[in-house]
Amino acid sequence: MKKVLVVGAHGQTGMQVVEHLKNNNDMEPVAGIRDESQTKMFTQNGVEARLIDVRNSVEEIKSHLNGIDAIVITIAGGWMIDLDGKVKLYQAAEQAGIKRVVLVSAGAIEHFHDEKRLPWMDQWEEYSAAMYYADLILLHSDLDYTIVRPENLTNEAETGKVKIGSYLPHNYTSRSNLAAVIVASLENDNTIRKALDVEDGDMPVKEAISQL
């Protein structure tokens, strides 16, 4: 069984990913948390928790990656998290020999510097720049990455149906559907070294992933 570390497990998206991994027969979630006070909420439900604070050094982060097969990154929070923290996670993964990484980014962020740039990127310019460059660095790494780019995340119930494409700006994605896409991406090697926009749609998740 593959151990999948969810960095940002205490967040709304991270918790959904952990729950979906718990229901997968081939994967075991490991909750990556920033605060030890969050440990109990996972361990009391049978989920291992590890302290992964991306504000720490690469060496410190690496020390908590023993036995991990893949990493899902769901953190957010400005330059020191969205850029510095994510890049340190990439470096720690590489040094620990972990190839598989799934990054949750933002819809259309790849267009931060072109004519398809969206209005919210002007409103949150520094935050958007951090995500853009975190994506760019991962795209040029040797990691087996998948970058998933939802927009307008909601807490609506899971439908199990999505739309996946290269440019799907300003539409809605439920966190539960997003989590299903993340887990399906981990199951399918055809998502390796690909970036995809995702939103709620009409195609079953596994079918949408298989058509990439």
mmCIF file of C-alpha atoms in Angstrom:
data_model
loop_
_atom_site.group_PDB
_atom_site.id
_atom_site.type_symbol
_atom_site.label_atom_id
_atom_site.label_comp_id
_atom_site.label_asym_id
_atom_site.label_seq_id
_atom_site.Cartn_x
_atom_site.Cartn_y
_atom_site.Cartn_z
ATOM 1 C CA MET A 1 0.000 0.000 0.000
ATOM 2 C CA LYS A 2 1.363 3.407 -0.980
ATOM 3 C CA LYS A 3 1.750 6.022 1.723
ATOM 4 C CA VAL A 4 0.593 9.419 0.494
ATOM 5 C CA LEU A 5 1.558 12.476 2.505
ATOM 6 C CA VAL A 6 -1.029 15.262 2.334
ATOM 7 C CA VAL A 7 0.720 18.529 3.182
ATOM 8 C CA GLY A 8 -1.908 20.935 4.440
ATOM 9 C CA ALA A 9 -4.132 18.123 5.694
ATOM 10 C CA HIS A 10 -5.817 20.390 8.241
ATOM 11 C CA GLY A 11 -7.178 22.689 5.517
ATOM 12 C CA GLN A 12 -10.565 22.205 3.877
ATOM 13 C CA THR A 13 -9.150 20.691 0.692
ATOM 14 C CA GLY A 14 -6.543 18.666 2.553
ATOM 15 C CA MET A 15 -9.157 17.059 4.772
ATOM 16 C CA GLN A 16 -11.156 16.025 1.712
ATOM 17 C CA VAL A 17 -8.050 14.448 0.167
ATOM 18 C CA VAL A 18 -7.332 12.522 3.367
ATOM 19 C CA GLU A 19 -10.901 11.194 3.429
ATOM 20 C CA HIS A 20 -10.745 10.071 -0.193
ATOM 21 C CA LEU A 21 -7.409 8.336 0.394
ATOM 22 C CA LYS A 22 -8.882 6.509 3.394
ATOM 23 C CA ASN A 23 -11.455 4.992 1.041
ATOM 24 C CA ASN A 24 -8.827 3.827 -1.449
ATOM 25 C CA ASN A 25 -7.675 0.230 -1.075
ATOM 26 C CA ASP A 26 -4.220 0.902 -2.517
ATOM 27 C CA MET A 27 -3.271 4.082 -0.665
ATOM 28 C CA GLU A 28 -2.818 5.150 2.924
ATOM 29 C CA PRO A 29 -3.045 8.826 3.874
ATOM 30 C CA VAL A 30 -0.489 10.480 6.120
ATOM 31 C CA ALA A 31 -1.625 13.863 7.402
ATOM 32 C CA GLY A 32 1.012 16.567 7.070
ATOM 33 C CA ILE A 33 0.184 19.176 9.695
ATOM 34 C CA ARG A 34 1.857 22.401 10.786
ATOM 35 C CA ASP A 35 0.763 22.373 14.428
ATOM 36 C CA GLU A 36 1.068 19.424 16.809
ATOM 37 C CA SER A 37 -2.282 20.406 18.336
ATOM 38 C CA GLN A 38 -3.892 19.135 15.117
ATOM 39 C CA THR A 39 -2.526 15.616 15.585
ATOM 40 C CA LYS A 40 -5.399 14.135 17.557
ATOM 41 C CA MET A 41 -8.094 14.935 15.010
ATOM 42 C CA PHE A 42 -6.320 12.582 12.595
ATOM 43 C CA THR A 43 -4.893 9.901 14.863
ATOM 44 C CA GLN A 44 -8.239 9.326 16.575
ATOM 45 C CA ASN A 45 -9.570 8.411 13.129
ATOM 46 C CA GLY A 46 -6.727 6.029 12.393
ATOM 47 C CA VAL A 47 -4.655 8.400 10.253
ATOM 48 C CA GLU A 48 -0.956 8.874 10.906
ATOM 49 C CA ALA A 49 0.042 12.519 11.357
ATOM 50 C CA ARG A 50 3.464 14.085 10.841
ATOM 51 C CA LEU A 51 4.666 17.590 11.576
ATOM 52 C CA ILE A 52 5.476 19.162 8.194
ATOM 53 C CA ASP A 53 6.060 22.885 8.613
ATOM 54 C CA VAL A 54 7.221 24.303 5.281
ATOM 55 C CA ARG A 55 8.611 27.364 7.078
ATOM 56 C CA ASN A 56 11.369 25.073 8.374
ATOM 57 C CA SER A 57 14.509 24.037 6.510
ATOM 58 C CA VAL A 58 14.614 21.518 3.677
ATOM 59 C CA GLU A 59 16.582 19.175 5.916
ATOM 60 C CA GLU A 60 13.937 19.386 8.653
ATOM 61 C CA ILE A 61 11.136 18.706 6.188
ATOM 62 C CA LYS A 62 13.068 15.796 4.686
ATOM 63 C CA SER A 63 13.478 14.213 8.131
ATOM 64 C CA HIS A 64 9.722 13.565 8.222
ATOM 65 C CA LEU A 65 9.443 11.912 4.797
ATOM 66 C CA ASN A 66 10.631 8.413 5.672
ATOM 67 C CA GLY A 67 8.479 5.747 4.027
ATOM 68 C CA ILE A 68 6.444 8.205 1.964
ATOM 69 C CA ASP A 69 5.683 7.184 -1.632
ATOM 70 C CA ALA A 70 3.914 10.316 -2.906
ATOM 71 C CA ILE A 71 3.151 13.846 -1.750
ATOM 72 C CA VAL A 72 0.001 15.908 -2.280
ATOM 73 C CA ILE A 73 0.518 19.628 -1.669
ATOM 74 C CA THR A 74 -2.605 21.590 -0.696
ATOM 75 C CA ILE A 75 -1.047 24.478 1.250
ATOM 76 C CA ALA A 76 -1.638 28.176 0.598
ATOM 77 C CA GLY A 77 -0.776 31.388 2.375
ATOM 78 C CA GLY A 78 1.351 33.965 0.579
ATOM 79 C CA TRP A 79 4.956 34.080 -0.636
ATOM 80 C CA MET A 80 6.568 32.142 2.214
ATOM 81 C CA ILE A 81 4.079 29.283 1.821
ATOM 82 C CA ASP A 82 2.994 29.425 -1.820
ATOM 83 C CA LEU A 83 6.491 29.825 -3.204
ATOM 84 C CA ASP A 84 9.228 29.302 -0.628
ATOM 85 C CA GLY A 85 7.401 26.519 1.202
ATOM 86 C CA LYS A 86 6.377 24.621 -1.905
ATOM 87 C CA VAL A 87 9.855 24.789 -3.409
ATOM 88 C CA LYS A 88 11.357 23.459 -0.179
ATOM 89 C CA LEU A 89 8.902 20.562 -0.382
ATOM 90 C CA TYR A 90 10.059 19.808 -3.929
ATOM 91 C CA GLN A 91 13.678 19.877 -2.773
ATOM 92 C CA ALA A 92 12.970 17.681 0.240
ATOM 93 C CA ALA A 93 11.102 15.184 -1.953
ATOM 94 C CA GLU A 94 13.984 15.016 -4.431
ATOM 95 C CA GLN A 95 16.519 14.517 -1.656
ATOM 96 C CA ALA A 96 14.368 11.807 -0.058
ATOM 97 C CA GLY A 97 13.995 9.968 -3.374
ATOM 98 C CA ILE A 98 10.263 10.662 -3.670
ATOM 99 C CA LYS A 99 9.319 11.212 -7.306
ATOM 100 C CA ARG A 100 5.518 11.501 -7.271
ATOM 101 C CA VAL A 101 4.076 14.903 -6.370
ATOM 102 C CA VAL A 102 0.579 16.306 -6.910
ATOM 103 C CA LEU A 103 0.286 20.071 -6.493
ATOM 104 C CA VAL A 104 -3.006 21.914 -6.017
ATOM 105 C CA SER A 105 -2.624 25.258 -7.747
ATOM 106 C CA ALA A 106 -5.216 27.658 -9.218
ATOM 107 C CA GLY A 107 -7.214 27.783 -12.437
ATOM 108 C CA ALA A 108 -5.506 29.580 -15.311
ATOM 109 C CA ILE A 109 -2.544 30.630 -13.157
ATOM 110 C CA GLU A 110 -0.274 29.660 -16.053
ATOM 111 C CA HIS A 111 -1.636 32.766 -17.814
ATOM 112 C CA PHE A 112 -0.446 35.185 -15.127
ATOM 113 C CA HIS A 113 1.853 36.862 -17.663
ATOM 114 C CA ASP A 114 -0.228 36.758 -20.846
ATOM 115 C CA GLU A 115 -3.454 38.046 -22.363
ATOM 116 C CA LYS A 116 -5.576 35.360 -20.672
ATOM 117 C CA ARG A 117 -4.716 36.685 -17.195
ATOM 118 C CA LEU A 118 -7.864 36.796 -15.061
ATOM 119 C CA PRO A 119 -9.113 39.776 -13.005
ATOM 120 C CA TRP A 120 -8.608 38.036 -9.650
ATOM 121 C CA MET A 121 -4.890 37.816 -10.419
ATOM 122 C CA ASP A 122 -4.770 41.622 -10.381
ATOM 123 C CA GLN A 123 -6.613 41.746 -7.087
ATOM 124 C CA TRP A 124 -4.296 39.168 -5.507
ATOM 125 C CA GLU A 125 -1.193 39.919 -7.554
ATOM 126 C CA GLU A 126 1.564 38.897 -5.123
ATOM 127 C CA TYR A 127 -0.293 35.753 -4.113
ATOM 128 C CA SER A 128 -0.842 34.903 -7.797
ATOM 129 C CA ALA A 129 2.806 35.521 -8.650
ATOM 130 C CA ALA A 130 3.880 33.134 -5.890
ATOM 131 C CA MET A 131 1.625 30.377 -7.246
ATOM 132 C CA TYR A 132 2.748 31.037 -10.821
ATOM 133 C CA TYR A 133 6.426 30.638 -9.997
ATOM 134 C CA ALA A 134 5.821 27.629 -7.725
ATOM 135 C CA ASP A 135 4.128 25.956 -10.698
ATOM 136 C CA LEU A 136 6.917 26.991 -13.038
ATOM 137 C CA ILE A 137 9.642 25.549 -10.822
ATOM 138 C CA LEU A 138 7.791 22.242 -10.514
ATOM 139 C CA LEU A 139 7.237 22.126 -14.288
ATOM 140 C CA HIS A 140 11.005 22.370 -14.786
ATOM 141 C CA SER A 141 11.881 19.808 -12.102
ATOM 142 C CA ASP A 142 12.663 16.111 -12.524
ATOM 143 C CA LEU A 143 9.740 15.121 -10.306
ATOM 144 C CA ASP A 144 6.810 13.038 -11.578
ATOM 145 C CA TYR A 145 4.381 15.871 -10.986
ATOM 146 C CA THR A 146 0.725 16.463 -11.663
ATOM 147 C CA ILE A 147 -0.498 20.041 -11.237
ATOM 148 C CA VAL A 148 -4.243 20.347 -10.624
ATOM 149 C CA ARG A 149 -5.660 23.839 -11.105
ATOM 150 C CA PRO A 150 -9.185 24.372 -9.767
ATOM 151 C CA GLU A 151 -10.844 27.730 -9.320
ATOM 152 C CA ASN A 152 -13.599 29.042 -7.043
ATOM 153 C CA LEU A 153 -13.538 26.127 -4.618
ATOM 154 C CA THR A 154 -16.803 25.315 -2.887
ATOM 155 C CA ASN A 155 -18.015 22.937 -0.186
ATOM 156 C CA GLU A 156 -20.837 21.579 -2.348
ATOM 157 C CA ALA A 157 -21.525 17.860 -2.245
ATOM 158 C CA GLU A 158 -19.446 15.596 -4.462
ATOM 159 C CA THR A 159 -21.005 14.783 -7.827
ATOM 160 C CA GLY A 160 -18.132 12.639 -9.060
ATOM 161 C CA LYS A 161 -18.310 14.477 -12.377
ATOM 162 C CA VAL A 162 -15.885 17.103 -13.654
ATOM 163 C CA LYS A 163 -14.552 18.891 -16.696
ATOM 164 C CA ILE A 164 -10.802 18.867 -17.302
ATOM 165 C CA GLY A 165 -9.125 21.116 -19.834
ATOM 166 C CA SER A 166 -6.290 23.500 -20.525
ATOM 167 C CA TYR A 167 -8.161 26.740 -19.817
ATOM 168 C CA LEU A 168 -11.343 26.745 -17.735
ATOM 169 C CA PRO A 169 -11.432 30.161 -16.098
ATOM 170 C CA HIS A 170 -13.772 31.354 -13.380
ATOM 171 C CA ASN A 171 -15.893 28.255 -12.870
ATOM 172 C CA TYR A 172 -16.697 26.300 -9.723
ATOM 173 C CA THR A 173 -15.108 23.163 -8.312
ATOM 174 C CA SER A 174 -16.260 21.366 -5.196
ATOM 175 C CA ARG A 175 -13.435 20.388 -2.876
ATOM 176 C CA SER A 176 -14.747 16.839 -2.794
ATOM 177 C CA ASN A 177 -14.657 16.571 -6.599
ATOM 178 C CA LEU A 178 -11.169 18.070 -6.512
ATOM 179 C CA ALA A 179 -10.057 15.430 -4.003
ATOM 180 C CA ALA A 180 -11.440 12.709 -6.266
ATOM 181 C CA VAL A 181 -9.408 14.119 -9.173
ATOM 182 C CA ILE A 182 -6.264 14.172 -7.031
ATOM 183 C CA VAL A 183 -6.640 10.537 -5.973
ATOM 184 C CA ALA A 184 -7.476 9.469 -9.537
ATOM 185 C CA SER A 185 -4.349 11.294 -10.703
ATOM 186 C CA LEU A 186 -2.261 9.286 -8.254
ATOM 187 C CA GLU A 187 -3.792 6.108 -9.673
ATOM 188 C CA ASN A 188 -3.063 6.979 -13.304
ATOM 189 C CA ASP A 189 0.437 7.362 -14.695
ATOM 190 C CA ASN A 190 -0.964 9.238 -17.711
ATOM 191 C CA THR A 191 -1.270 12.285 -15.447
ATOM 192 C CA ILE A 192 2.472 12.367 -14.768
ATOM 193 C CA ARG A 193 4.175 15.563 -15.938
ATOM 194 C CA LYS A 194 0.851 17.160 -16.826
ATOM 195 C CA ALA A 195 -0.982 20.247 -15.602
ATOM 196 C CA LEU A 196 -4.743 20.446 -15.844
ATOM 197 C CA ASP A 197 -7.508 22.899 -15.084
ATOM 198 C CA VAL A 198 -10.520 21.312 -13.422
ATOM 199 C CA GLU A 199 -14.085 22.340 -12.654
ATOM 200 C CA ASP A 200 -17.369 20.639 -11.844
ATOM 201 C CA GLY A 201 -18.783 19.137 -15.010
ATOM 202 C CA ASP A 202 -20.553 16.208 -16.632
ATOM 203 C CA MET A 203 -17.873 13.530 -17.046
ATOM 204 C CA PRO A 204 -17.102 10.930 -14.364
ATOM 205 C CA VAL A 205 -13.737 11.664 -12.755
ATOM 206 C CA LYS A 206 -12.002 8.452 -13.779
ATOM 207 C CA GLU A 207 -13.203 8.788 -17.365
ATOM 208 C CA ALA A 208 -12.017 12.395 -17.551
ATOM 209 C CA ILE A 209 -8.601 11.408 -16.187
ATOM 210 C CA SER A 210 -8.291 8.462 -18.565
ATOM 211 C CA GLN A 211 -8.796 10.758 -21.562
ATOM 212 C CA LEU A 212 -5.844 13.030 -20.778
#
